[in-house]
Amino acid sequence: MSETYFALLTPAGAGAIATLAVRGPDAWTVCRALFTATAGELPENPDAVPPGRFYLGQFGEEMRDEAILALCDTSPPWVELHCHGARELLDMLCELFRSRGIGERSWSEWHHETAMSATRASAAIQLAHAPTRRTAEILLHQYHRAFDDA
């Protein structure tokens, strides 16, 4: 099985919301250990959670922050954490993942490793640098499989 890794999918910024994604065999186990749900507990097995399910709670160890945890897929487990986007908080969360042996990827590496096709990954990466709205529309259309469907 492949290694577990995380990526910061959004840029850091004061007042922003950040998205960290974790994918691999240990993604659910590590995130479950660091997350306390507001209501109830998270199931031990990610297969017991329907993909797309969101949990509200707190994430971290000694210092905890409010967050939303979402299971995006179960094979392999792919978990997204949506939290405050302050640089210091994100540095702390990234260090938590690293301290548990979770590898790190850039957001562009993440897209290459998780996209369905090379064309889709390339469109997602180029979308972040689109100079005009029209260019962004074209790239978004390509990301949603325009070439694959053609």
C-alpha atoms as an extended CHARMM CRD file, in Angstrom:
* protein
*
       150  EXT
         1         1  MET       CA              0.0000000000        0.0000000000        0.0000000000  PROA      1               0.0000000000
         2         2  SER       CA              1.1850000000        3.5590000000       -0.6590000000  PROA      2               0.0000000000
         3         3  GLU       CA              2.4680000000        5.8820000000        2.0220000000  PROA      3               0.0000000000
         4         4  THR       CA              0.2690000000        8.3820000000        3.7960000000  PROA      4               0.0000000000
         5         5  TYR       CA              0.8710000000       12.0370000000        2.9640000000  PROA      5               0.0000000000
         6         6  PHE       CA             -0.7250000000       15.4460000000        3.4700000000  PROA      6               0.0000000000
         7         7  ALA       CA             -0.8630000000       18.6730000000        1.4930000000  PROA      7               0.0000000000
         8         8  LEU       CA             -1.9740000000       22.1920000000        2.2400000000  PROA      8               0.0000000000
         9         9  LEU       CA             -4.4240000000       22.8260000000       -0.6040000000  PROA      9               0.0000000000
        10        10  THR       CA             -5.0670000000       26.5170000000        0.1000000000  PROA      10              0.0000000000
        11        11  PRO       CA             -2.7000000000       29.4220000000        0.7530000000  PROA      11              0.0000000000
        12        12  ALA       CA             -2.3020000000       30.6270000000        4.3340000000  PROA      12              0.0000000000
        13        13  GLY       CA             -3.7700000000       33.9730000000        5.2770000000  PROA      13              0.0000000000
        14        14  ALA       CA             -5.1640000000       35.8960000000        8.2180000000  PROA      14              0.0000000000
        15        15  GLY       CA             -8.9280000000       35.4980000000        8.3560000000  PROA      15              0.0000000000
        16        16  ALA       CA             -8.8550000000       32.7520000000        5.7280000000  PROA      16              0.0000000000
        17        17  ILE       CA            -10.1290000000       29.2000000000        5.8500000000  PROA      17              0.0000000000
        18        18  ALA       CA             -7.5310000000       26.5550000000        5.0400000000  PROA      18              0.0000000000
        19        19  THR       CA             -7.8850000000       23.0550000000        3.6500000000  PROA      19              0.0000000000
        20        20  LEU       CA             -5.4010000000       20.3320000000        4.5240000000  PROA      20              0.0000000000
        21        21  ALA       CA             -5.8180000000       16.9900000000        2.7860000000  PROA      21              0.0000000000
        22        22  VAL       CA             -4.4630000000       13.6770000000        4.0780000000  PROA      22              0.0000000000
        23        23  ARG       CA             -4.4190000000       10.5520000000        1.9180000000  PROA      23              0.0000000000
        24        24  GLY       CA             -3.1630000000        7.0430000000        2.4640000000  PROA      24              0.0000000000
        25        25  PRO       CA             -3.6020000000        4.0040000000        4.6870000000  PROA      25              0.0000000000
        26        26  ASP       CA             -3.0790000000        5.9410000000        7.9500000000  PROA      26              0.0000000000
        27        27  ALA       CA             -5.0650000000        9.0800000000        7.0310000000  PROA      27              0.0000000000
        28        28  TRP       CA             -8.2480000000        8.2200000000        8.9250000000  PROA      28              0.0000000000
        29        29  THR       CA             -6.4350000000        6.7700000000       11.9500000000  PROA      29              0.0000000000
        30        30  VAL       CA             -4.1940000000        9.8200000000       12.4160000000  PROA      30              0.0000000000
        31        31  CYS       CA             -6.9710000000       12.3620000000       11.8340000000  PROA      31              0.0000000000
        32        32  ARG       CA             -9.3510000000       10.4640000000       14.1170000000  PROA      32              0.0000000000
        33        33  ALA       CA             -6.7570000000       10.5020000000       16.9210000000  PROA      33              0.0000000000
        34        34  LEU       CA             -6.3030000000       14.2900000000       16.6320000000  PROA      34              0.0000000000
        35        35  PHE       CA             -9.9890000000       15.1930000000       16.1920000000  PROA      35              0.0000000000
        36        36  THR       CA            -12.6780000000       15.5270000000       18.8410000000  PROA      36              0.0000000000
        37        37  ALA       CA            -16.1500000000       15.6730000000       17.3300000000  PROA      37              0.0000000000
        38        38  THR       CA            -18.6830000000       18.0640000000       18.8260000000  PROA      38              0.0000000000
        39        39  ALA       CA            -21.3040000000       15.3020000000       18.8460000000  PROA      39              0.0000000000
        40        40  GLY       CA            -20.3880000000       11.6560000000       19.2850000000  PROA      40              0.0000000000
        41        41  GLU       CA            -17.2260000000        9.8690000000       18.2310000000  PROA      41              0.0000000000
        42        42  LEU       CA            -15.7890000000        9.1210000000       14.8240000000  PROA      42              0.0000000000
        43        43  PRO       CA            -16.0610000000        5.4740000000       13.7460000000  PROA      43              0.0000000000
        44        44  GLU       CA            -12.8000000000        3.5220000000       13.9330000000  PROA      44              0.0000000000
        45        45  ASN       CA            -13.1430000000        2.1480000000       10.4230000000  PROA      45              0.0000000000
        46        46  PRO       CA            -13.4150000000        4.6860000000        7.5680000000  PROA      46              0.0000000000
        47        47  ASP       CA            -15.4930000000        2.1510000000        5.6050000000  PROA      47              0.0000000000
        48        48  ALA       CA            -18.2780000000        2.8100000000        8.1600000000  PROA      48              0.0000000000
        49        49  VAL       CA            -18.3750000000        6.4730000000        7.0660000000  PROA      49              0.0000000000
        50        50  PRO       CA            -20.1120000000        7.4720000000        3.8450000000  PROA      50              0.0000000000
        51        51  PRO       CA            -17.7680000000        9.5530000000        1.6540000000  PROA      51              0.0000000000
        52        52  GLY       CA            -18.6980000000       13.2180000000        1.8460000000  PROA      52              0.0000000000
        53        53  ARG       CA            -19.6500000000       13.0250000000        5.5340000000  PROA      53              0.0000000000
        54        54  PHE       CA            -18.5910000000       16.0900000000        7.5520000000  PROA      54              0.0000000000
        55        55  TYR       CA            -17.8630000000       16.2950000000       11.2700000000  PROA      55              0.0000000000
        56        56  LEU       CA            -17.6900000000       19.5060000000       13.3090000000  PROA      56              0.0000000000
        57        57  GLY       CA            -15.2380000000       19.5660000000       16.2020000000  PROA      57              0.0000000000
        58        58  GLN       CA            -11.7470000000       20.4950000000       17.3120000000  PROA      58              0.0000000000
        59        59  PHE       CA             -8.4200000000       19.3970000000       15.8690000000  PROA      59              0.0000000000
        60        60  GLY       CA             -5.0370000000       19.3030000000       17.5820000000  PROA      60              0.0000000000
        61        61  GLU       CA             -3.3970000000       18.2040000000       20.7940000000  PROA      61              0.0000000000
        62        62  GLU       CA             -2.6060000000       20.7000000000       23.5510000000  PROA      62              0.0000000000
        63        63  MET       CA             -3.6360000000       23.6300000000       21.3810000000  PROA      63              0.0000000000
        64        64  ARG       CA             -6.8730000000       22.8450000000       19.5760000000  PROA      64              0.0000000000
        65        65  ASP       CA             -8.8040000000       24.7620000000       16.9540000000  PROA      65              0.0000000000
        66        66  GLU       CA            -12.3310000000       24.4540000000       15.6810000000  PROA      66              0.0000000000
        67        67  ALA       CA            -12.4070000000       22.5270000000       12.4300000000  PROA      67              0.0000000000
        68        68  ILE       CA            -14.4890000000       20.5000000000       10.0320000000  PROA      68              0.0000000000
        69        69  LEU       CA            -13.2670000000       17.0240000000        9.1560000000  PROA      69              0.0000000000
        70        70  ALA       CA            -14.5410000000       15.3790000000        5.9700000000  PROA      70              0.0000000000
        71        71  LEU       CA            -14.0070000000       11.9090000000        4.5780000000  PROA      71              0.0000000000
        72        72  CYS       CA            -13.7380000000       12.2790000000        0.7970000000  PROA      72              0.0000000000
        73        73  ASP       CA            -12.9350000000        8.6820000000       -0.1310000000  PROA      73              0.0000000000
        74        74  THR       CA            -12.1570000000        5.3670000000        1.5500000000  PROA      74              0.0000000000
        75        75  SER       CA             -9.8550000000        3.6330000000       -0.9340000000  PROA      75              0.0000000000
        76        76  PRO       CA             -7.3210000000        4.7210000000        0.0920000000  PROA      76              0.0000000000
        77        77  PRO       CA             -8.6690000000        6.9390000000        2.8710000000  PROA      77              0.0000000000
        78        78  TRP       CA             -8.7010000000       10.6040000000        1.8770000000  PROA      78              0.0000000000
        79        79  VAL       CA             -9.5540000000       13.0510000000        4.6420000000  PROA      79              0.0000000000
        80        80  GLU       CA             -9.8730000000       16.8270000000        4.4020000000  PROA      80              0.0000000000
        81        81  LEU       CA             -9.5140000000       19.1880000000        7.3370000000  PROA      81              0.0000000000
        82        82  HSD       CA            -11.0480000000       22.6560000000        7.0080000000  PROA      82              0.0000000000
        83        83  CYS       CA             -9.7770000000       25.0660000000        9.6550000000  PROA      83              0.0000000000
        84        84  HSD       CA             -8.6080000000       28.6200000000       10.3030000000  PROA      84              0.0000000000
        85        85  GLY       CA             -5.9030000000       29.6590000000        7.8540000000  PROA      85              0.0000000000
        86        86  ALA       CA             -3.4660000000       31.5610000000       10.0760000000  PROA      86              0.0000000000
        87        87  ARG       CA              0.1570000000       30.7080000000        9.2020000000  PROA      87              0.0000000000
        88        88  GLU       CA              1.0810000000       29.8030000000       12.8230000000  PROA      88              0.0000000000
        89        89  LEU       CA             -1.8610000000       27.4140000000       13.1380000000  PROA      89              0.0000000000
        90        90  LEU       CA             -1.0990000000       25.7480000000        9.8150000000  PROA      90              0.0000000000
        91        91  ASP       CA              2.5580000000       25.3600000000       10.7750000000  PROA      91              0.0000000000
        92        92  MET       CA              1.4290000000       23.6580000000       14.0120000000  PROA      92              0.0000000000
        93        93  LEU       CA             -0.9460000000       21.3000000000       12.1850000000  PROA      93              0.0000000000
        94        94  CYS       CA              1.6570000000       20.4010000000        9.5510000000  PROA      94              0.0000000000
        95        95  GLU       CA              4.1290000000       19.6260000000       12.3460000000  PROA      95              0.0000000000
        96        96  LEU       CA              1.5120000000       17.3910000000       14.0210000000  PROA      96              0.0000000000
        97        97  PHE       CA              1.1980000000       15.3690000000       10.8180000000  PROA      97              0.0000000000
        98        98  ARG       CA              4.9740000000       15.2100000000       10.2920000000  PROA      98              0.0000000000
        99        99  SER       CA              5.5080000000       14.0610000000       13.9110000000  PROA      99              0.0000000000
       100       100  ARG       CA              3.2360000000       11.0940000000       13.1740000000  PROA      100             0.0000000000
       101       101  GLY       CA              5.2500000000       10.0180000000       10.1410000000  PROA      101             0.0000000000
       102       102  ILE       CA              2.9010000000       11.5440000000        7.5740000000  PROA      102             0.0000000000
       103       103  GLY       CA              4.7710000000       12.7010000000        4.4680000000  PROA      103             0.0000000000
       104       104  GLU       CA              4.2380000000       16.1200000000        2.9270000000  PROA      104             0.0000000000
       105       105  ARG       CA              3.3730000000       17.0650000000       -0.6500000000  PROA      105             0.0000000000
       106       106  SER       CA              2.8830000000       20.4070000000       -2.3450000000  PROA      106             0.0000000000
       107       107  TRP       CA             -0.6190000000       21.1490000000       -3.5830000000  PROA      107             0.0000000000
       108       108  SER       CA              0.5320000000       20.5930000000       -7.1800000000  PROA      108             0.0000000000
       109       109  GLU       CA              2.0530000000       17.1950000000       -6.2910000000  PROA      109             0.0000000000
       110       110  TRP       CA             -1.2370000000       16.3630000000       -4.5380000000  PROA      110             0.0000000000
       111       111  HSD       CA             -3.1810000000       17.0440000000       -7.7200000000  PROA      111             0.0000000000
       112       112  HSD       CA             -0.8170000000       14.9160000000       -9.8120000000  PROA      112             0.0000000000
       113       113  GLU       CA             -1.1390000000       11.9960000000       -7.3810000000  PROA      113             0.0000000000
       114       114  THR       CA             -4.9030000000       12.1680000000       -6.8840000000  PROA      114             0.0000000000
       115       115  ALA       CA             -6.2400000000       13.3560000000      -10.2450000000  PROA      115             0.0000000000
       116       116  MET       CA             -7.9520000000       10.9020000000      -12.5590000000  PROA      116             0.0000000000
       117       117  SER       CA             -5.8540000000       11.9530000000      -15.5430000000  PROA      117             0.0000000000
       118       118  ALA       CA             -2.7370000000       13.9580000000      -16.3390000000  PROA      118             0.0000000000
       119       119  THR       CA             -4.8860000000       16.4570000000      -18.2460000000  PROA      119             0.0000000000
       120       120  ARG       CA             -7.1180000000       17.0030000000      -15.2180000000  PROA      120             0.0000000000
       121       121  ALA       CA             -4.1330000000       17.4710000000      -12.8880000000  PROA      121             0.0000000000
       122       122  SER       CA             -2.4870000000       19.9100000000      -15.2830000000  PROA      122             0.0000000000
       123       123  ALA       CA             -5.6990000000       21.9520000000      -15.5970000000  PROA      123             0.0000000000
       124       124  ALA       CA             -6.0390000000       22.1480000000      -11.7880000000  PROA      124             0.0000000000
       125       125  ILE       CA             -2.4750000000       23.3710000000      -11.3830000000  PROA      125             0.0000000000
       126       126  GLN       CA             -2.7350000000       25.9080000000      -14.2130000000  PROA      126             0.0000000000
       127       127  LEU       CA             -6.0780000000       27.1410000000      -12.8500000000  PROA      127             0.0000000000
       128       128  ALA       CA             -4.2820000000       28.6430000000       -9.8520000000  PROA      128             0.0000000000
       129       129  HSD       CA             -2.2990000000       30.8670000000      -12.2350000000  PROA      129             0.0000000000
       130       130  ALA       CA             -5.0320000000       31.7450000000      -14.7460000000  PROA      130             0.0000000000
       131       131  PRO       CA             -4.5020000000       35.3650000000      -15.8180000000  PROA      131             0.0000000000
       132       132  THR       CA             -8.1020000000       35.9960000000      -16.9260000000  PROA      132             0.0000000000
       133       133  ARG       CA            -11.5960000000       34.8460000000      -16.0980000000  PROA      133             0.0000000000
       134       134  ARG       CA            -11.9670000000       33.3040000000      -19.5720000000  PROA      134             0.0000000000
       135       135  THR       CA             -8.7670000000       31.3110000000      -19.1220000000  PROA      135             0.0000000000
       136       136  ALA       CA            -10.0480000000       30.1040000000      -15.7480000000  PROA      136             0.0000000000
       137       137  GLU       CA            -13.3500000000       29.0340000000      -17.3440000000  PROA      137             0.0000000000
       138       138  ILE       CA            -11.5210000000       27.0070000000      -20.0070000000  PROA      138             0.0000000000
       139       139  LEU       CA             -9.2310000000       25.3480000000      -17.4620000000  PROA      139             0.0000000000
       140       140  LEU       CA            -12.1470000000       24.5680000000      -15.1660000000  PROA      140             0.0000000000
       141       141  HSD       CA            -13.9600000000       22.9730000000      -18.1010000000  PROA      141             0.0000000000
       142       142  GLN       CA            -10.8460000000       20.8760000000      -18.8030000000  PROA      142             0.0000000000
       143       143  TYR       CA            -10.6120000000       19.9550000000      -15.1210000000  PROA      143             0.0000000000
       144       144  HSD       CA            -14.1840000000       18.6620000000      -15.3350000000  PROA      144             0.0000000000
       145       145  ARG       CA            -13.0750000000       16.2120000000      -18.0420000000  PROA      145             0.0000000000
       146       146  ALA       CA            -13.7630000000       18.1110000000      -21.2630000000  PROA      146             0.0000000000
       147       147  PHE       CA            -10.8780000000       16.3120000000      -23.0050000000  PROA      147             0.0000000000
       148       148  ASP       CA            -11.6130000000       12.9680000000      -21.3930000000  PROA      148             0.0000000000
       149       149  ASP       CA            -15.2520000000       13.1770000000      -22.4920000000  PROA      149             0.0000000000
       150       150  ALA       CA            -14.2780000000       14.2360000000      -26.0180000000  PROA      150             0.0000000000
